Coordinates of C-alpha atoms in Angstrom, one line a residue:
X28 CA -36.1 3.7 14.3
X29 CA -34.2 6.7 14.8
X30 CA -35.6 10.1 16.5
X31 CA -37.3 12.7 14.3
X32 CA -34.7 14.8 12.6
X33 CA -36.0 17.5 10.4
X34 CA -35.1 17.8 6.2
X35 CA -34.4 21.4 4.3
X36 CA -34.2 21.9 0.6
X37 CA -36.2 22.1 -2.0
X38 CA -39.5 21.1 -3.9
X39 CA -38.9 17.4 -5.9
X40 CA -41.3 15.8 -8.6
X41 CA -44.8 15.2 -7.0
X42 CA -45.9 12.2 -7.7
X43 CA -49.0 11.5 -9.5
X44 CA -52.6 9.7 -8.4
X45 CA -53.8 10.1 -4.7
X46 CA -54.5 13.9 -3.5
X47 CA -51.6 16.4 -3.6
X48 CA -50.4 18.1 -0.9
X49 CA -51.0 22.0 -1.4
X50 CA -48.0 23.3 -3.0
X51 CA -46.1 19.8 -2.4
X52 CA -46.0 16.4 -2.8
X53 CA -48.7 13.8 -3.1
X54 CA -50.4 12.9 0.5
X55 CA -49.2 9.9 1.8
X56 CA -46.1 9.3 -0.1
X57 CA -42.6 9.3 1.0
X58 CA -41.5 13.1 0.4
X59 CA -38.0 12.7 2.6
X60 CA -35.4 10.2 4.3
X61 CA -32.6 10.8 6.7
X62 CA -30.1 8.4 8.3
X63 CA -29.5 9.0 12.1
X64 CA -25.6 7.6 12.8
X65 CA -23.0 7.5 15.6
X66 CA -20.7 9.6 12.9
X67 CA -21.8 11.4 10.5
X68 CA -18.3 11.9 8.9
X69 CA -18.2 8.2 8.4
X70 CA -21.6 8.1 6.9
X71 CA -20.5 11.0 4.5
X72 CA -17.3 8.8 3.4
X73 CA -19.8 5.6 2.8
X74 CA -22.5 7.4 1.3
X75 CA -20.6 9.6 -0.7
X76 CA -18.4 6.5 -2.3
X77 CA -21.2 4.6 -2.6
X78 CA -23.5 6.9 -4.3
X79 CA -21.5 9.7 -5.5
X80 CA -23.3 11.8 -2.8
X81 CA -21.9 14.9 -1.6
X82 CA -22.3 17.0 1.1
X83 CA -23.1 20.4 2.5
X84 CA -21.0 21.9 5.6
X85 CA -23.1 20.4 8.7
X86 CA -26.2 22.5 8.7
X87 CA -25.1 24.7 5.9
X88 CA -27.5 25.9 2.7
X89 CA -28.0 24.8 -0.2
X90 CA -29.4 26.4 -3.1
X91 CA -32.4 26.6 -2.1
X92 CA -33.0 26.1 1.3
X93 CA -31.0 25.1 4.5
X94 CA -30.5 22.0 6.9
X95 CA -31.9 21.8 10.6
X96 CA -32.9 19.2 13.3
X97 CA -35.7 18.6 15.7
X98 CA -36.8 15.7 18.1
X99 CA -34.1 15.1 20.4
X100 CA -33.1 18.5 19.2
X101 CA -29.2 17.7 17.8
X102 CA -28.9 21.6 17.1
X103 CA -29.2 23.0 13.0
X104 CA -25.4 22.6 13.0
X105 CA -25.7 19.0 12.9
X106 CA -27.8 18.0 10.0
X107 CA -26.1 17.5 7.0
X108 CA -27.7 17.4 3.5
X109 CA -27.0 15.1 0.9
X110 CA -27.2 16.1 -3.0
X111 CA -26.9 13.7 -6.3
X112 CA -26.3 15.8 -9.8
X113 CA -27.1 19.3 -7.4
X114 CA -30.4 18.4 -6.4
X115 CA -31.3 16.7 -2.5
X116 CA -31.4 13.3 -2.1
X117 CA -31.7 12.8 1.5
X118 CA -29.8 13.9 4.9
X119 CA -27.4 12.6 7.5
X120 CA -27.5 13.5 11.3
X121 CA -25.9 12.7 14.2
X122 CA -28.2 10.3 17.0
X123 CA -28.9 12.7 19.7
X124 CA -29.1 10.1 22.1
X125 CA -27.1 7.0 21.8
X126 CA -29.5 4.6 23.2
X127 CA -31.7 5.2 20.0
X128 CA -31.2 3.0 16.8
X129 CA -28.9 3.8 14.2
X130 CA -31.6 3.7 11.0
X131 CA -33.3 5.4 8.3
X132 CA -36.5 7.2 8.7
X133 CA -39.1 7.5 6.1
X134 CA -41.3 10.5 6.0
X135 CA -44.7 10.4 4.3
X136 CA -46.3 13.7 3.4
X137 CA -49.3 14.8 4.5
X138 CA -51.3 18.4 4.6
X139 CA -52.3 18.2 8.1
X140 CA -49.7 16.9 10.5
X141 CA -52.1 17.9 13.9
X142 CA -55.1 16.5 11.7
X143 CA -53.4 13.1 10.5
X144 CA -51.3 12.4 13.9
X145 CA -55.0 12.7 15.9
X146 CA -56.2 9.7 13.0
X147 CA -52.7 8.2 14.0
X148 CA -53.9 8.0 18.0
X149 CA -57.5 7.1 16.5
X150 CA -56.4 3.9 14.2
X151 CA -54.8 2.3 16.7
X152 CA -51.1 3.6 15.7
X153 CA -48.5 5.5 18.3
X154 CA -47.5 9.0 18.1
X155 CA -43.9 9.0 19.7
X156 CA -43.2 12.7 19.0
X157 CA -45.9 15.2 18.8
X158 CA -46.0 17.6 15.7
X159 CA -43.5 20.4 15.8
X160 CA -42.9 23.3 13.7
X161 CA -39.2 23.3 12.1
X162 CA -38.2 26.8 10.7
X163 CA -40.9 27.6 8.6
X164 CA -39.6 24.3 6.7
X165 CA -42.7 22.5 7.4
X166 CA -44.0 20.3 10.5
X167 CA -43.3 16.8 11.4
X168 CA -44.0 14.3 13.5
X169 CA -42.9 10.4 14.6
X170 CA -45.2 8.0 14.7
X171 CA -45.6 4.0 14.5
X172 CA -48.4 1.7 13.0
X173 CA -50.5 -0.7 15.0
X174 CA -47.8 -3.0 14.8
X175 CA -44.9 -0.8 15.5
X176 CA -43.3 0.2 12.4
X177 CA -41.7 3.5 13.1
X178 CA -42.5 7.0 10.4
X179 CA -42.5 10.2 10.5
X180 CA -44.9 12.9 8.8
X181 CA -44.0 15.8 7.0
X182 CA -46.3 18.7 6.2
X183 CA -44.4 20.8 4.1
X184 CA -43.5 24.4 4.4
X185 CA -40.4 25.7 2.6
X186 CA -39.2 22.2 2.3
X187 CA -41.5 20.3 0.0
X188 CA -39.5 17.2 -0.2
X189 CA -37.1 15.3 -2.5
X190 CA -34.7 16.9 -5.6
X191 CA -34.4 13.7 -7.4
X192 CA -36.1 10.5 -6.5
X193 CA -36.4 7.3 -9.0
X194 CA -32.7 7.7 -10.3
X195 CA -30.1 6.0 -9.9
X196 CA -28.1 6.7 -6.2
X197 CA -31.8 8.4 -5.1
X198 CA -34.5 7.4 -3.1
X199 CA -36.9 4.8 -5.2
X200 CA -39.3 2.8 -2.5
X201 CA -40.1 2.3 0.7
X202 CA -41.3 -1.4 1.6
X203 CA -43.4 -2.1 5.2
X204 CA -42.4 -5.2 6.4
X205 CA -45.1 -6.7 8.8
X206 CA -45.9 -9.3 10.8
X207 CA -49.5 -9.6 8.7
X208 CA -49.4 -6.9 6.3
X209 CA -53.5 -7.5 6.1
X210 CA -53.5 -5.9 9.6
X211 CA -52.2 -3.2 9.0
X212 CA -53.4 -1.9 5.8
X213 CA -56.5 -0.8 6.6
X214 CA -55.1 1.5 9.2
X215 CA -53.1 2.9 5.9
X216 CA -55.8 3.0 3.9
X217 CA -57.8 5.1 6.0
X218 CA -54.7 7.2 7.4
X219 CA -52.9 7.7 4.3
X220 CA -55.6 6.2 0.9
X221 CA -53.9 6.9 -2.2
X222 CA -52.5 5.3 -5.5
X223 CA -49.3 6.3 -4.2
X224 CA -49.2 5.5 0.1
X225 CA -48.7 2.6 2.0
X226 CA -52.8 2.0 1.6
X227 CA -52.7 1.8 -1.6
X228 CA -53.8 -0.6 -4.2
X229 CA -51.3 -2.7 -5.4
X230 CA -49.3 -2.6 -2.6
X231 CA -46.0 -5.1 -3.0
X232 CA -45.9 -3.8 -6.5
X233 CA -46.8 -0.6 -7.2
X234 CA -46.2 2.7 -5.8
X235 CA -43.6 4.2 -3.7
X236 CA -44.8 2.1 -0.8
X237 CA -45.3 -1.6 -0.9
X238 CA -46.3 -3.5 2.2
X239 CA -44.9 -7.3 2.5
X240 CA -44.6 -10.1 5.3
X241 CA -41.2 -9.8 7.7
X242 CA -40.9 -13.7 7.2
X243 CA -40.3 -13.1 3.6
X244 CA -36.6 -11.3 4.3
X245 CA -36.5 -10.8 7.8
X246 CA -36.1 -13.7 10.7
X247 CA -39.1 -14.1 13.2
X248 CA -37.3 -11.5 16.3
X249 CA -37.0 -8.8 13.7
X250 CA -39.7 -5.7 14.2
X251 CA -41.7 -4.8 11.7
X252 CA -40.3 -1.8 10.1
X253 CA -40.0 0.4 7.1
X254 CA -37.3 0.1 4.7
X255 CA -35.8 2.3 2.6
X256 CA -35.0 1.9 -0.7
X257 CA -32.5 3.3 -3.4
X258 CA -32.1 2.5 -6.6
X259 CA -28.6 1.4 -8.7
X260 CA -27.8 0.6 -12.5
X261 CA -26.1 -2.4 -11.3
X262 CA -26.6 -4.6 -8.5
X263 CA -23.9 -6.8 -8.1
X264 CA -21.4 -4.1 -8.2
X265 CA -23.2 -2.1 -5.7
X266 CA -23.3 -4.6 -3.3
X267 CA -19.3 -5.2 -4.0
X268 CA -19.0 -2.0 -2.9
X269 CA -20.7 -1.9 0.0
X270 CA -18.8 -4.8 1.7
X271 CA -15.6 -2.9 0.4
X272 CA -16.8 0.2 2.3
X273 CA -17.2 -1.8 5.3
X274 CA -21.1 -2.5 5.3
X275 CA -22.7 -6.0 4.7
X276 CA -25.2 -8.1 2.4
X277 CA -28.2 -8.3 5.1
X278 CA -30.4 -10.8 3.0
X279 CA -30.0 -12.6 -0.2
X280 CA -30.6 -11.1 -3.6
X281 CA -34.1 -11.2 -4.6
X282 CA -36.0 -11.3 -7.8
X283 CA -39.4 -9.2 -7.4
X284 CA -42.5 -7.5 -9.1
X285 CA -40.7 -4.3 -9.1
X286 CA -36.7 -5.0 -9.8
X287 CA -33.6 -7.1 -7.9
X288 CA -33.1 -6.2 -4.5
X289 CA -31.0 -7.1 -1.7
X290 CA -31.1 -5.7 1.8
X291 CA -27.4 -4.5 3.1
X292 CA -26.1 -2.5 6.5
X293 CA -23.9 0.4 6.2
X294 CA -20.6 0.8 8.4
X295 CA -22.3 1.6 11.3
X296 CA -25.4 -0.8 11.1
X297 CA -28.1 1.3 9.5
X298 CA -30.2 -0.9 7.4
X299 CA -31.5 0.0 3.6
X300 CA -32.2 -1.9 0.1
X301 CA -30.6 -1.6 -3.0
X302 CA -32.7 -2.2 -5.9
X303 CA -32.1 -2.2 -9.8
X304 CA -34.4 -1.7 -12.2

């Protein structure tokens, strides 16, 4: 998954059951997403057809707070927020290092990002990028589970996570595909425990984090991951447009607890679900 690259904006809807983070979002659920791409102009024109996105200026402010980037330190210039209706939906930056993936990152909150990245170590998991302070916008870190799926933390500061989430063209899920989800949920259970987080109960079904078996989607050399999910009015359409735009249909359709889904690319290869409720 891509390198840890920093969101800005302003406080969404917390989400309810599970602790809160003070002042934020609820521990352990996804509070942030951002794409890392080759070209971030081309992921504006995809992004911005597909979901009726828009953009600020690389780096530029919005309303209420302003963009920046960490990890392989691509420069504040270079992070570009995305906004649905006015309100943040997610972010776009440039791979600092082209060796790295071209993918989505999921951040889950969490009021402790020293604390919680120690637990990481601790469970068994893999902290890639130690915690680092962004701005006064909060603190994050990158981090992957026993099995390797790849995460970051987020501990807000001025930036307490998504403007809109659960509408249409925003952020809706997140799904952990694993090898043996059984393996791994204890390690989320006790990291992240929460109505809400990947250790959840009810985890393919409920929440904003469901946890499922690769060989459900996936073929057997895919890594487990996380998988980022927005949601659409209509499916069929949306996926029209996404081979129109250049992307592609990664997996078939699927019927599930929780709405249709299918699993598509962009135009540069950067993986994420579509999913109608």
């Amino acid at each position: 998954m891509a390198e840890s690259a920093d969101p800005a904006g302003h406080a969404g809807p917390t989400v309810s059951g599970g602790p809160a983070v003070p002042d934020g979002p609820t521990e352990g659920v996804p509070c942030w997403t951002d794409v890392q791409l080759p070209d971030v102009e081309a992921g504006k024109r995809f992004y911005g057809r597909l979901f009726g996105w828009t953009f600020d200026g690389p780096g530029s402010g919005s309303e209420s707070g302003s963009g920046s980037g960490a990890g392989a330190d691509p420069g504040p210039a270079a992070y570009t927020p995305a906004h649905l209706g006015g309100k943040l939906v997610a972010a776009l930056a440039p791979k600092g290092d082209g060796r790295m993936p071209t993918a989505w990152t999921v951040y889950l909150a969490c009021a402790d990002a020293a604390g919680t990245a120690r637990r990481i170590r601790e469970l068994g998991g893999q902290v890639i990028t130690d915690p680092v302070q962004v701005d006064g916008l909060g603190t994050t870190a990158l981090a992957a589970d026993p099995e390797g799926a790849v995460f970051a933390l987020w501990q807000p500061g001025a930036h307490r996570g998504f403007g809109l989430r659960h509408a249409p063209g925003s952020f809706c899920r997140a799904e952990v595909y694993s090898r043996d989800p059984g393996t791994v949920a204890p390690f989320y259970g006790a990291l992240l425990g929460g109505p809400g987080g990947p250790g959840g109960p009810g985890g393919a079904e409920d929440g904003d984090v469901g946890r499922s078996p690769l060989r459900a989607v996936f073929p057997a050399e895919m890594p487990p991951h996380f998988l980022v999910h927005f949601q659409v009015d209509a499916l069929d359409e949306t996926l029209r447009a996404v081979t129109s735009l250049g992307g592609r249909i990664q997996s078939p359709l699927l019927d599930t607890a929780y709405g249709r889904v299918a699993v598509v690319t962009d135009n540069q290869g950067a993986s994420f679900a579509v999913l109608e409720r």
